């Protein structure tokens, strides 16, 4: 097989030559971009080589590199969970940028892209940094508060009715109606009648 075709197939399959590693394990910070976030960072995990000539990062907006973004530093660390059986050392590489003004409203998302470039082979992984929506967050909070207040009002109404009914029952117990006040008299009369019947029975 032609070497160029082999490299192309390797790129399509996500394969790299021996001694290279570039898994799709990008992480971004912050996870959601807020108005007060002046910087963003993108980290590629378990990669090798970490040479900037092979591994590079870019910050994209709408598929194009974000204009005005200032690259701050490139940090390379050895992966702490690297297996000792691996012959090749794996690295965690982080690129940071200072953001330019993004305007109002902010774009829906930025994208961090990491690219591994080798002779005849280029692979890229991309991760979104969505923009938070303060107006939407405030609206959600207002809706939640309104729902809570409405729920309390709906709960208070049957509670008040139950309390009012219990109060009436208590008052009725202290001053029972005429129908209930007659019951002891009827019972007493029935008892006396039973006594008379017993007394009149033959000895």
Coordinates of C-alpha atoms in Angstrom, one line a residue:
X1 CA 0.0 0.0 0.0
X2 CA 1.2 3.5 -0.8
X3 CA 2.6 5.3 2.2
X4 CA 0.5 8.4 1.6
X5 CA -2.7 6.3 1.4
X6 CA -1.7 4.4 4.6
X7 CA -1.3 7.7 6.4
X8 CA -4.6 9.0 5.1
X9 CA -6.3 5.8 6.3
X10 CA -4.6 6.1 9.6
X11 CA -5.8 9.6 10.0
X12 CA -9.4 8.6 9.1
X13 CA -9.3 5.8 11.7
X14 CA -7.7 8.0 14.3
X15 CA -4.5 5.9 14.3
X16 CA -1.0 7.2 14.8
X17 CA 2.4 5.8 14.1
X18 CA 4.2 4.0 17.0
X19 CA 5.5 6.4 19.6
X20 CA 2.7 8.8 19.1
X21 CA -0.6 9.3 21.0
X22 CA -3.4 11.7 20.5
X23 CA -6.7 10.5 22.0
X24 CA -9.9 12.5 21.9
X25 CA -9.6 13.6 25.5
X26 CA -9.9 17.4 25.4
X27 CA -11.1 19.3 28.4
X28 CA -11.9 23.0 28.7
X29 CA -12.0 25.6 31.5
X30 CA -14.4 27.1 32.3
X31 CA -17.0 24.6 31.3
X32 CA -19.3 27.5 30.3
X33 CA -18.1 30.9 29.4
X34 CA -19.5 33.7 31.5
X35 CA -19.3 37.5 31.1
X36 CA -16.7 37.8 33.9
X37 CA -14.3 35.1 32.5
X38 CA -11.3 36.9 31.0
X39 CA -9.4 33.7 30.2
X40 CA -10.0 30.2 28.8
X41 CA -7.9 27.1 28.8
X42 CA -7.8 23.9 26.7
X43 CA -6.1 20.7 27.8
X44 CA -5.2 17.6 25.7
X45 CA -4.7 14.5 27.8
X46 CA -2.4 11.5 27.3
X47 CA -0.6 12.8 24.2
X48 CA 2.9 12.4 22.8
X49 CA 4.9 14.1 21.5
X50 CA 4.2 17.3 23.3
X51 CA 6.5 19.3 21.1
X52 CA 4.7 22.5 19.9
X53 CA 5.9 21.7 16.3
X54 CA 3.7 18.6 16.4
X55 CA 0.9 19.6 18.8
X56 CA -0.8 23.0 18.5
X57 CA -4.0 24.6 19.8
X58 CA -6.4 27.2 18.4
X59 CA -9.4 29.0 19.7
X60 CA -12.2 29.1 17.2
X61 CA -15.3 31.2 16.7
X62 CA -17.7 30.1 14.0
X63 CA -15.1 27.8 12.4
X64 CA -12.4 30.5 12.3
X65 CA -9.7 31.4 14.6
X66 CA -10.8 34.0 17.2
X67 CA -9.3 37.4 16.4
X68 CA -7.8 39.2 19.3
X69 CA -7.3 36.2 21.5
X70 CA -3.9 36.4 23.2
X71 CA -2.1 33.2 23.8
X72 CA -0.7 33.3 27.4
X73 CA 1.3 30.2 28.1
X74 CA 1.7 26.5 27.2
X75 CA 2.0 24.1 30.1
X76 CA 3.3 20.5 29.7
X77 CA 3.0 18.0 32.5
X78 CA 3.6 14.2 32.7
X79 CA 0.3 12.4 33.1
X80 CA 0.1 11.2 36.8
X81 CA -1.8 8.0 36.0
X82 CA 0.5 6.9 33.3
X83 CA 1.2 3.2 33.3
X84 CA 4.8 2.2 34.0
X85 CA 4.5 -0.4 31.3
X86 CA 4.3 2.2 28.6
X87 CA 7.5 2.7 26.7
X88 CA 6.5 6.2 25.6
X89 CA 5.8 9.0 28.1
X90 CA 2.4 10.6 27.9
X91 CA 1.8 14.2 28.6
X92 CA -1.0 16.6 29.6
X93 CA -0.7 19.8 27.6
X94 CA -2.6 23.0 28.4
X95 CA -2.9 26.2 26.3
X96 CA -4.4 29.4 27.8
X97 CA -5.8 32.5 26.1
X98 CA -6.9 35.9 27.2
X99 CA -10.1 36.7 25.5
X100 CA -10.9 39.9 23.6
X101 CA -14.3 41.6 24.1
X102 CA -16.9 39.2 22.6
X103 CA -19.7 41.8 22.3
X104 CA -23.3 41.7 23.4
X105 CA -24.9 39.3 23.2
X106 CA -22.0 36.9 23.5
X107 CA -21.6 34.2 20.8
X108 CA -23.3 31.0 21.6
X109 CA -20.0 29.0 21.9
X110 CA -16.3 29.1 21.3
X111 CA -14.4 26.0 20.3
X112 CA -11.0 24.8 21.4
X113 CA -9.2 22.7 18.8
X114 CA -6.1 20.6 19.3
X115 CA -4.2 19.5 16.2
X116 CA -1.4 16.9 15.9
X117 CA 0.7 17.3 12.8
X118 CA 3.0 14.6 11.6
X119 CA 4.7 14.1 8.2
X120 CA 1.8 13.2 5.9
X121 CA -0.7 13.1 8.7
X122 CA -2.9 15.7 10.5
X123 CA -5.5 14.9 13.2
X124 CA -7.7 17.4 15.1
X125 CA -10.0 17.2 18.1
X126 CA -12.5 19.9 19.1
X127 CA -14.3 20.8 22.2
X128 CA -17.0 23.4 22.7
X129 CA -17.0 26.1 25.4
X130 CA -20.6 27.2 25.5
X131 CA -21.5 30.7 26.7
X132 CA -23.7 31.0 29.7
X133 CA -26.9 33.0 29.4
X134 CA -27.4 35.3 32.4
X135 CA -30.8 36.5 31.1
X136 CA -31.9 33.0 30.7
X137 CA -30.6 32.1 34.2
X138 CA -32.4 35.0 35.7
X139 CA -35.6 34.1 33.9
X140 CA -35.3 30.5 35.2
X141 CA -34.8 31.8 38.7
X142 CA -37.8 34.1 38.4
X143 CA -40.0 31.2 37.1
X144 CA -38.8 29.0 39.9
X145 CA -39.6 31.7 42.5
X146 CA -43.0 32.3 41.0
X147 CA -43.8 28.6 41.0
X148 CA -42.7 28.3 44.6
X149 CA -44.9 31.2 45.7
X150 CA -47.9 29.8 43.7
X151 CA -47.4 26.4 45.3
X152 CA -47.4 27.9 48.8
X153 CA -50.6 29.8 48.0
X154 CA -52.3 26.7 46.7
X155 CA -51.2 24.9 49.9
X156 CA -52.3 27.7 52.2
X157 CA -55.9 27.7 50.9
X158 CA -56.8 24.1 51.8
X159 CA -54.8 24.5 55.0
X160 CA -56.9 27.5 56.0
X161 CA -60.1 25.7 55.1
X162 CA -59.1 22.7 57.2
X163 CA -58.2 25.0 60.1
X164 CA -61.6 26.8 59.8
X165 CA -63.5 23.5 59.7
X166 CA -61.6 22.2 62.7
X167 CA -62.3 25.4 64.6
X168 CA -66.1 25.0 63.8
X169 CA -66.0 21.4 65.0
X170 CA -64.3 22.5 68.2
X171 CA -67.0 25.1 68.8
X172 CA -69.7 22.6 68.0
X173 CA -68.2 20.3 70.5
X174 CA -68.4 22.9 73.2
X175 CA -72.0 23.8 72.3
X176 CA -73.5 20.8 70.6
X177 CA -76.6 21.3 68.6
X178 CA -80.1 20.5 70.0
X179 CA -80.3 17.2 68.2
X180 CA -77.1 16.0 70.0
X181 CA -78.2 17.5 73.4
X182 CA -81.3 15.4 73.3
X183 CA -79.3 12.1 73.1
X184 CA -78.4 11.9 76.8
X185 CA -82.1 12.5 77.8
X186 CA -83.2 9.8 75.4
X187 CA -80.6 7.4 76.7
X188 CA -81.6 8.1 80.3
X189 CA -85.3 7.7 79.5
X190 CA -84.5 4.4 77.9
X191 CA -82.6 3.3 81.0
X192 CA -85.5 4.2 83.3
X193 CA -87.9 2.4 81.1
X194 CA -85.7 -0.7 81.2
X195 CA -85.6 -0.4 85.0
X196 CA -89.4 -0.2 85.2
X197 CA -89.7 -3.3 83.0
X198 CA -87.4 -5.2 85.3
X199 CA -89.3 -4.0 88.4
X200 CA -92.7 -5.0 87.0
X201 CA -91.6 -8.5 86.1
X202 CA -93.1 -11.3 88.2
X203 CA -91.1 -12.6 91.1

